[in-house]
PDB file of C-alpha atoms in Angstrom:
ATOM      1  CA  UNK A   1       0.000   0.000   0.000  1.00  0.00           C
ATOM      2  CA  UNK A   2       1.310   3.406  -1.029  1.00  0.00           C
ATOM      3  CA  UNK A   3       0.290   5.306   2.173  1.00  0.00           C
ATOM      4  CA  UNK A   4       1.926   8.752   1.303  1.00  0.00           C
ATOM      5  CA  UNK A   5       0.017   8.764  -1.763  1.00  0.00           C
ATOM      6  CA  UNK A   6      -3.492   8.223  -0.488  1.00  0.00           C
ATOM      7  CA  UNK A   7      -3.245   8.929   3.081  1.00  0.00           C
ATOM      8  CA  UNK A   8      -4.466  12.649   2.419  1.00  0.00           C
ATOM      9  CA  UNK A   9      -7.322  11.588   0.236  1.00  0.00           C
ATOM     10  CA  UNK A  10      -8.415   8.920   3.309  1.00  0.00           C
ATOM     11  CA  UNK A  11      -8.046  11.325   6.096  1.00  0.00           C
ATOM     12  CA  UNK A  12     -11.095  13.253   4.160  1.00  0.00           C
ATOM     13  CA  UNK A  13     -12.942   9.681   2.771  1.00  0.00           C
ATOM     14  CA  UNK A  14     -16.655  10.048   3.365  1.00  0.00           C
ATOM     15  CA  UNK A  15     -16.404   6.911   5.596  1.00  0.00           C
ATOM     16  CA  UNK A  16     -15.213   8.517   8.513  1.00  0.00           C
ATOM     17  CA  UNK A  17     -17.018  12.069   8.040  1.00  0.00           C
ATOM     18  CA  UNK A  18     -20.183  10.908   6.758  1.00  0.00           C
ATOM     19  CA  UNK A  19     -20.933   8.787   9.898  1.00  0.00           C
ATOM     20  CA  UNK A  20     -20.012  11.778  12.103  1.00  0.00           C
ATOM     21  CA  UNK A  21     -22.173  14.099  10.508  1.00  0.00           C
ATOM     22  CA  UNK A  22     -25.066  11.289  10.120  1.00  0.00           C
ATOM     23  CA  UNK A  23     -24.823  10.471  13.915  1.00  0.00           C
ATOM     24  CA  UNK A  24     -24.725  14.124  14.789  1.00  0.00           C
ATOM     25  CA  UNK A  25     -27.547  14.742  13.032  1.00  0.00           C
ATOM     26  CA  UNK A  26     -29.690  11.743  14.328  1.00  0.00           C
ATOM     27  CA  UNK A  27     -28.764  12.106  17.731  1.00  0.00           C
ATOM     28  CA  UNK A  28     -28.962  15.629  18.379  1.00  0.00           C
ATOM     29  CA  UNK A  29     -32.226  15.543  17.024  1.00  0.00           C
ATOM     30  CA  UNK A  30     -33.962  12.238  18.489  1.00  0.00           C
ATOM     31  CA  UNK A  31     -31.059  11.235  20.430  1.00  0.00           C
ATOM     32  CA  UNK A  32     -33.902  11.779  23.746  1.00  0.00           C
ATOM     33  CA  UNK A  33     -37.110  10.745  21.602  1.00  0.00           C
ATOM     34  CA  UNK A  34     -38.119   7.428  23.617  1.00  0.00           C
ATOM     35  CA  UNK A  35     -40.404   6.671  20.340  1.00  0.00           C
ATOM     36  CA  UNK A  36     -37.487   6.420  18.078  1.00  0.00           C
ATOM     37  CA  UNK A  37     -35.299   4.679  19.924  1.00  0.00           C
ATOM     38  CA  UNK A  38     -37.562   1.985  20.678  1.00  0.00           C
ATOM     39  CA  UNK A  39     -38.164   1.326  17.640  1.00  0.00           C
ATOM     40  CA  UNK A  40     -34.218   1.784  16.840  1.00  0.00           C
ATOM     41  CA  UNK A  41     -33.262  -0.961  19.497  1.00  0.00           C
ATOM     42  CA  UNK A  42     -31.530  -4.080  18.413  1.00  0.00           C
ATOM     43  CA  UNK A  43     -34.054  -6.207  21.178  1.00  0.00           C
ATOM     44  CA  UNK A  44     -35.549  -9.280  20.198  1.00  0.00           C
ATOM     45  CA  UNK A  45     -38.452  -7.984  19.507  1.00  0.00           C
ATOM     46  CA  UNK A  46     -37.221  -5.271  16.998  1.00  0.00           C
ATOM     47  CA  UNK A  47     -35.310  -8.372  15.220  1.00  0.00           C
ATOM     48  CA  UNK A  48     -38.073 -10.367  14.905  1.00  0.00           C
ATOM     49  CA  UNK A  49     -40.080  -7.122  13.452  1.00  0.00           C
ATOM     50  CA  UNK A  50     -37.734  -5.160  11.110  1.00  0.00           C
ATOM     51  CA  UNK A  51     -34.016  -5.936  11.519  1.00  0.00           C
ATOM     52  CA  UNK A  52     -32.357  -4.199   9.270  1.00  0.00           C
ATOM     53  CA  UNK A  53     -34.108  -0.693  10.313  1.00  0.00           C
ATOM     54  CA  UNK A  54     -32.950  -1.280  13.339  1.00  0.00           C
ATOM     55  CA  UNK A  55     -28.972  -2.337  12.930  1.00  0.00           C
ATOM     56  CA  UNK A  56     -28.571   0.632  10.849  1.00  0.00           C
ATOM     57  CA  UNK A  57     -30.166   2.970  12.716  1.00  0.00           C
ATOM     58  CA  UNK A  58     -29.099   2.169  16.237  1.00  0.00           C
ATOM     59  CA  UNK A  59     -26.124   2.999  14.934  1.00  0.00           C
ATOM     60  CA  UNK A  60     -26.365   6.642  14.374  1.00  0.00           C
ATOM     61  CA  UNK A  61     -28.080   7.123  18.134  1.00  0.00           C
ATOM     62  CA  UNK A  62     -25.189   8.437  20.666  1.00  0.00           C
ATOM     63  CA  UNK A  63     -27.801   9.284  23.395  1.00  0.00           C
ATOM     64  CA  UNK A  64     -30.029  12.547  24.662  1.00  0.00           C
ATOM     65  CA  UNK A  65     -26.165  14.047  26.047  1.00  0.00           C
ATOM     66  CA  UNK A  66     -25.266  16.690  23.532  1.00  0.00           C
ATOM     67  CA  UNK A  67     -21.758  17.011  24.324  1.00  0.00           C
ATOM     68  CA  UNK A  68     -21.124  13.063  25.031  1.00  0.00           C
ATOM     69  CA  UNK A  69     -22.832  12.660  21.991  1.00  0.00           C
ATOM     70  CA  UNK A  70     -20.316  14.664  20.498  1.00  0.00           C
ATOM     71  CA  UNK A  71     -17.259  13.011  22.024  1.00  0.00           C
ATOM     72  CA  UNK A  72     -18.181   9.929  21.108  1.00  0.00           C
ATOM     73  CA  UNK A  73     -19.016  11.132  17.685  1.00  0.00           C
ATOM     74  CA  UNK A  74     -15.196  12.200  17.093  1.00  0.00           C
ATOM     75  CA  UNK A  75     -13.991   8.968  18.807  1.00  0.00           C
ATOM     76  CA  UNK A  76     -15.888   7.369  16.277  1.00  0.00           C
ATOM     77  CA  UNK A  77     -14.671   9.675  13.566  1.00  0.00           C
ATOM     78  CA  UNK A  78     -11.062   9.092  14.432  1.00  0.00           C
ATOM     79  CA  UNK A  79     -10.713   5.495  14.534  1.00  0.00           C
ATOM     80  CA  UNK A  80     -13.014   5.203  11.364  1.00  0.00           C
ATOM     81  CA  UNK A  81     -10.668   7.132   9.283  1.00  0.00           C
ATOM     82  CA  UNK A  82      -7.735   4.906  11.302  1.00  0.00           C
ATOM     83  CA  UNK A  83      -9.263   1.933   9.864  1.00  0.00           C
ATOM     84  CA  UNK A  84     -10.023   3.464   6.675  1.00  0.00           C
ATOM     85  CA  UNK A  85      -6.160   4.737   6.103  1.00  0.00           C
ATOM     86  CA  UNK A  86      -5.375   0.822   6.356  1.00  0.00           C
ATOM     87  CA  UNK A  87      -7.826  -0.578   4.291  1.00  0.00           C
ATOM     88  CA  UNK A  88      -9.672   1.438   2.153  1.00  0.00           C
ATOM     89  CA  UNK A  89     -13.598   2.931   2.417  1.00  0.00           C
ATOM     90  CA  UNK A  90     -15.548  -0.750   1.635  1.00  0.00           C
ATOM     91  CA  UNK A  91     -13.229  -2.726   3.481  1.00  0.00           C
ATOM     92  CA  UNK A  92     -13.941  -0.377   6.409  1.00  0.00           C
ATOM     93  CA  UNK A  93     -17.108  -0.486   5.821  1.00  0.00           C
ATOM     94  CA  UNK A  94     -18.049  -4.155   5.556  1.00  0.00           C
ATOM     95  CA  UNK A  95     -15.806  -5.049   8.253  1.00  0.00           C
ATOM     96  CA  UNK A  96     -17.449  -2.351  11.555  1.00  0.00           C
ATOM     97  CA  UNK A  97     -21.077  -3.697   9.866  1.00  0.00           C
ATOM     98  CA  UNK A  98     -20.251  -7.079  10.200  1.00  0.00           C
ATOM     99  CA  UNK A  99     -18.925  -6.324  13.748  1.00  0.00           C
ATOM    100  CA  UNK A 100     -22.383  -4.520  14.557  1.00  0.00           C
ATOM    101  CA  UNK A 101     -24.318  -7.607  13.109  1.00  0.00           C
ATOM    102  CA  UNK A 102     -22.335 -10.485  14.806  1.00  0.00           C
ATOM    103  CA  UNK A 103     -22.340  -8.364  17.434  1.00  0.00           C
ATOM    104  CA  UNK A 104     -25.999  -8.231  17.530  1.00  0.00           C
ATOM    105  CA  UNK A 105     -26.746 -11.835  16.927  1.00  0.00           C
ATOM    106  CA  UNK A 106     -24.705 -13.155  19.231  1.00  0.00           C
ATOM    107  CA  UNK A 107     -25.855 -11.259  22.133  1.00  0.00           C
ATOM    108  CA  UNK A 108     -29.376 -11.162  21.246  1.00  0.00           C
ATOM    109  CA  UNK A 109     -29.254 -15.156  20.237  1.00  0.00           C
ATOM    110  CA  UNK A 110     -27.996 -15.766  23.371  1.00  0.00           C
ATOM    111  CA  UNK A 111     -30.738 -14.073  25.114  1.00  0.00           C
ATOM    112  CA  UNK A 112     -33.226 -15.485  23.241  1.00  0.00           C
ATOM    113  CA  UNK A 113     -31.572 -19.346  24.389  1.00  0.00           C
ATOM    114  CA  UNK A 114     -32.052 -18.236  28.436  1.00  0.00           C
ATOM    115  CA  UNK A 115     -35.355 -17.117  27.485  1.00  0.00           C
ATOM    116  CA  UNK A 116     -36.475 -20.056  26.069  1.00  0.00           C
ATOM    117  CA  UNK A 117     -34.658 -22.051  28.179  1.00  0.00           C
ATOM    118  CA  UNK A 118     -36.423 -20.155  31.593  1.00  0.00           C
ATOM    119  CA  UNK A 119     -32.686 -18.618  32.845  1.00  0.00           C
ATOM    120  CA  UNK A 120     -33.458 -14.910  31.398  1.00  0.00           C
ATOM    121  CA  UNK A 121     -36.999 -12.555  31.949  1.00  0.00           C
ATOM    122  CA  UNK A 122     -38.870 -12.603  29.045  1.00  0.00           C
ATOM    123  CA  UNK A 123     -39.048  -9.017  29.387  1.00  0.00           C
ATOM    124  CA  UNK A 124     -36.065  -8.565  28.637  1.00  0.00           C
ATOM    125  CA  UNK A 125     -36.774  -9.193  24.714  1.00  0.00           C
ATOM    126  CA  UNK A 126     -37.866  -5.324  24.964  1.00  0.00           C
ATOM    127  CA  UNK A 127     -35.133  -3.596  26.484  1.00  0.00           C
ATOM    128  CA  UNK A 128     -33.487  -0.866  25.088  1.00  0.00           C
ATOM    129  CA  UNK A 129     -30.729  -1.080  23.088  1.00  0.00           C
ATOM    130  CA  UNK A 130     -29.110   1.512  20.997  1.00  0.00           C
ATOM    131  CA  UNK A 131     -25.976   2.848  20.053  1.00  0.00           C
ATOM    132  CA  UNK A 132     -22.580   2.593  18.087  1.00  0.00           C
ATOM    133  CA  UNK A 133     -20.479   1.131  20.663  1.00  0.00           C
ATOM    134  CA  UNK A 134     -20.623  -2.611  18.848  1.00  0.00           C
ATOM    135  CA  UNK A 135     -19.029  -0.305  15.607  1.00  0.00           C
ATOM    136  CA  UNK A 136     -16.763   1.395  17.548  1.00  0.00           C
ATOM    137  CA  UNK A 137     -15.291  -1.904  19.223  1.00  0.00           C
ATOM    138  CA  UNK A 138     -14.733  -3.731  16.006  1.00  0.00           C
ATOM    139  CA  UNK A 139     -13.297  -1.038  14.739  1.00  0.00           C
ATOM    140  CA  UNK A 140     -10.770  -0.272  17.945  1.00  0.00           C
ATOM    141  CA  UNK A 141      -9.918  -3.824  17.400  1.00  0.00           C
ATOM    142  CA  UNK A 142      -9.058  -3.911  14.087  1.00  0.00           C
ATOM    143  CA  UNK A 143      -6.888  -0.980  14.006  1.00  0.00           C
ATOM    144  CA  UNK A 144      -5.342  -2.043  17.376  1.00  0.00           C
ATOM    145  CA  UNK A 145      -4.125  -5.029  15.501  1.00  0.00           C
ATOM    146  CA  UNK A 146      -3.520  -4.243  12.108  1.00  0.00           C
ATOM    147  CA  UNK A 147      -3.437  -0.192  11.912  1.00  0.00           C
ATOM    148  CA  UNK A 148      -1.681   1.538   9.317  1.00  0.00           C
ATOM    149  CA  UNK A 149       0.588   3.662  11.582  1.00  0.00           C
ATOM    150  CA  UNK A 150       2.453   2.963  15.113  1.00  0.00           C
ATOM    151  CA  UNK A 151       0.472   5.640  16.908  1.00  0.00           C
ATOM    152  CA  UNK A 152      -2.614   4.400  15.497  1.00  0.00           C
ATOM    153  CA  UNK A 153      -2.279   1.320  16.752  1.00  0.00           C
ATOM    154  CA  UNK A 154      -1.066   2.667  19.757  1.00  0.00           C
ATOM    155  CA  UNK A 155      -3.973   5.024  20.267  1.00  0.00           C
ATOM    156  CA  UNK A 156      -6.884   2.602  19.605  1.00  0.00           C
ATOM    157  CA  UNK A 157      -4.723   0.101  22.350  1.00  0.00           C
ATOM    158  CA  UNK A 158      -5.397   2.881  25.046  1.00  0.00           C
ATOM    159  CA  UNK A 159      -8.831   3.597  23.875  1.00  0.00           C
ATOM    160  CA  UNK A 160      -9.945  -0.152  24.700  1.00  0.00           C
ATOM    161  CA  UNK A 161      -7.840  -0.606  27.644  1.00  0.00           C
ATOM    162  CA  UNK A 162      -9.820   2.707  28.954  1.00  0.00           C
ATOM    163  CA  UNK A 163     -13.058   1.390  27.882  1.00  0.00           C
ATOM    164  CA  UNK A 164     -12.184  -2.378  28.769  1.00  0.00           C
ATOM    165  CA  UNK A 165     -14.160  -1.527  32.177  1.00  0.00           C
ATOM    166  CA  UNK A 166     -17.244  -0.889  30.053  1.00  0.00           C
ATOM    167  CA  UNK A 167     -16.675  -3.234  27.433  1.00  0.00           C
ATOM    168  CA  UNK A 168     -16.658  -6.323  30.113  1.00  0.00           C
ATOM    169  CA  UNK A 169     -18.756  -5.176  32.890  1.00  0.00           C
ATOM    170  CA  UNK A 170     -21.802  -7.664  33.201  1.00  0.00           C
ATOM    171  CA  UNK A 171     -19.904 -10.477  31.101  1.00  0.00           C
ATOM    172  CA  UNK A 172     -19.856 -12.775  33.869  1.00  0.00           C
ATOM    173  CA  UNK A 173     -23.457 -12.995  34.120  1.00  0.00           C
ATOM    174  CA  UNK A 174     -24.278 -13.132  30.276  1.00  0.00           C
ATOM    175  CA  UNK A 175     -25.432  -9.653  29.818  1.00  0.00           C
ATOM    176  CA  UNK A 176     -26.571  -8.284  25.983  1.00  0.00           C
ATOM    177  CA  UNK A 177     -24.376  -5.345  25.824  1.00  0.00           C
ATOM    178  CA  UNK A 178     -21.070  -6.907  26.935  1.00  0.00           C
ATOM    179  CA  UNK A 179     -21.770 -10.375  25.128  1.00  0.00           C
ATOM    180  CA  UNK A 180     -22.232  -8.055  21.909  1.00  0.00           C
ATOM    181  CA  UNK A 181     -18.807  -5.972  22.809  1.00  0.00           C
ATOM    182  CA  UNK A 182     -16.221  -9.061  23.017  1.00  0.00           C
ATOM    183  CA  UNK A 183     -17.965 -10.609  20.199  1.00  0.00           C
ATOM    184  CA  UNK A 184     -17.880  -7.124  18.049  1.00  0.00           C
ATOM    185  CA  UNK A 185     -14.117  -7.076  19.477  1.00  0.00           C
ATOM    186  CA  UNK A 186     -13.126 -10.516  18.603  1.00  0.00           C
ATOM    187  CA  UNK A 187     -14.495 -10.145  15.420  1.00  0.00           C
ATOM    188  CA  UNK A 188     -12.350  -6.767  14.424  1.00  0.00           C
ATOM    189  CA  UNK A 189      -9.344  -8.170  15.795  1.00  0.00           C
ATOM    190  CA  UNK A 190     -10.252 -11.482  13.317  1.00  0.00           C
ATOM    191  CA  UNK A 191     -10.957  -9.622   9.866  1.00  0.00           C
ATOM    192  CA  UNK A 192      -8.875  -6.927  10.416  1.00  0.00           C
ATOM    193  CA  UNK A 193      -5.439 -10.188  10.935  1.00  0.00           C
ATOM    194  CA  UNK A 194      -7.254 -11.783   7.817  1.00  0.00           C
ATOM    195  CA  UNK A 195      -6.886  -9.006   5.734  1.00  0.00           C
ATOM    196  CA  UNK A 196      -3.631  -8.137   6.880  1.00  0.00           C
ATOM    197  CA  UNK A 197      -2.321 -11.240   5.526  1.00  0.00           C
ATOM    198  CA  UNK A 198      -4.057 -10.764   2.837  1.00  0.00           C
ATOM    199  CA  UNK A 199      -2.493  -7.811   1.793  1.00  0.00           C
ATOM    200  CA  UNK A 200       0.648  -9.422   3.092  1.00  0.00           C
ATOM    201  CA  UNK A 201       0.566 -12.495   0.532  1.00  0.00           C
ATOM    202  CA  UNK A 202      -0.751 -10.372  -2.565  1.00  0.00           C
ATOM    203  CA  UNK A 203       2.248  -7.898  -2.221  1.00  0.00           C
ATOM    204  CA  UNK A 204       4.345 -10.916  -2.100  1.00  0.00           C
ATOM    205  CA  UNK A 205       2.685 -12.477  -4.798  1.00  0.00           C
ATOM    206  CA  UNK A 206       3.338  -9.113  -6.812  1.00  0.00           C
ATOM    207  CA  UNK A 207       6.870  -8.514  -6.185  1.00  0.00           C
ATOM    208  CA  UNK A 208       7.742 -12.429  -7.364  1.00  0.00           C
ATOM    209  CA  UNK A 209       5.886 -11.495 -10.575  1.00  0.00           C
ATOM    210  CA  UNK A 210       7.957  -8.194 -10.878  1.00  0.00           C
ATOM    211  CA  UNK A 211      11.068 -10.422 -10.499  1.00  0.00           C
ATOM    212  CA  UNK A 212       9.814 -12.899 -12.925  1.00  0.00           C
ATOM    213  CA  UNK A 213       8.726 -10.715 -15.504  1.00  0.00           C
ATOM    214  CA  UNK A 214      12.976  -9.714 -17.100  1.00  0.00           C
ATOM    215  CA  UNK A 215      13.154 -13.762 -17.078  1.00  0.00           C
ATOM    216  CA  UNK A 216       9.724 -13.813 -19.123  1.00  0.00           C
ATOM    217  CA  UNK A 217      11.331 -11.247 -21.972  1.00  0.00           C
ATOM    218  CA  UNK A 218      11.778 -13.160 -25.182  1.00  0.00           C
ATOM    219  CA  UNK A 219      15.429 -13.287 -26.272  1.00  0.00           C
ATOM    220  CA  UNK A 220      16.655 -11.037 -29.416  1.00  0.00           C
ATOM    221  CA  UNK A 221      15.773 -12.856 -32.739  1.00  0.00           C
ATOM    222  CA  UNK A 222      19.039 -13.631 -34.642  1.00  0.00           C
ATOM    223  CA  UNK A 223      19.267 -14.190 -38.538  1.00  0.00           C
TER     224      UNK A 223
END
């Protein structure tokens, strides 16, 4: 990867800066609406109802807070544009939505399994749950492992070992949120070493074909 060529154009990719703006937007302005974020919350019931509504829109919701909302917002922004320095705008993308829906899945899965199997409230199919933090996990993950620069990796290291309190608390007794944060974790930390060795092997694979290619030159016709 030629990062001094297209590290300017990926500090202003509309990955990173059209999520901030998006969730700024959303959650300044129904951030405190109880309607919306019912109906937002990645629950049970909500994934039984309309899904994908919800794991794309409880997403954008930071909470009522205005100026938590906006911290987390350029957390968010900042390890976004980390991960999309490293690997590019769809490869950022697919990888924080597929730690949102694991994320998601797992947890809620597993809540619907203690439900059914009498260990959980069944009321508990309702409860609220909103926000980017499963995004913002796989994403500290992946840069944390496979970031393009030292201090990258270095800064999204400190940001989970600050948020590691959050991130686990409850774990021990099977709660949603932190089931959903080591699974949204594990999974950054897994695609983000996948696609570092995939990068790793195609460069390899293309300097052995620069090598080759002198060897591959047909020799001078002679009369």
């Amino acid at each position: 990867m030629d990062l001094s060529r297209t590290l300017a154009l990926r500090w202003l990719s509309p990955v990173p800066w059209g999520f901030a703006l998006l969730a700024a937007a959303s959650s300044l302005t129904y951030g405190g609406d109880h309607a919306v974020n019912a109906w937002a919350s990645t629950n049970l019931a909500n994934m039984g109802d309309h899904p994908v509504e919800a794991l794309i829109t409880s997403a954008f919701l930071f909470g009522a807070d205005p100026w938590a909302c906006l911290r987390g917002i350029a957390l968010a922004g900042a390890i976004l544009a980390f991960l999309v320095i490293r690997f590019g705008n769809m490869r950022a993308v697919a990888l924080v939505a597929v730690g949102q829906v694991l994320g998601t899945l797992v947890s809620e899965g597993l809540l619907a399994a203690r439900i059914a199997a009498g260990q959980a409230d069944p009321a508990l199919r309702a409860t609220l749950d909103v926000g980017p933090s499963y995004v913002i996990v796989s994403a500290l993950a992946a840069v944390a492992v496979a970031g393009a620069r030292r201090w990258h990796r270095w800064t999204a290291l400190a940001a989970l070992a600050v948020r590691a309190p959050h991130i686990t608390s409850g774990l021990t007794t099977l709660g949603v949120t932190p089931v959903g944060h080591v699974t949204a974790l594990s999974t950054g930390m897994l695609l983000a070493w996948g696609l570092r060795s995939s990068d790793a092997r195609h460069r390899y694979l293309h300097r052995l074909t620069l090598r080759a290619a002198p060897l591959q030159q047909p020799l001078p016709y002679r009369s």
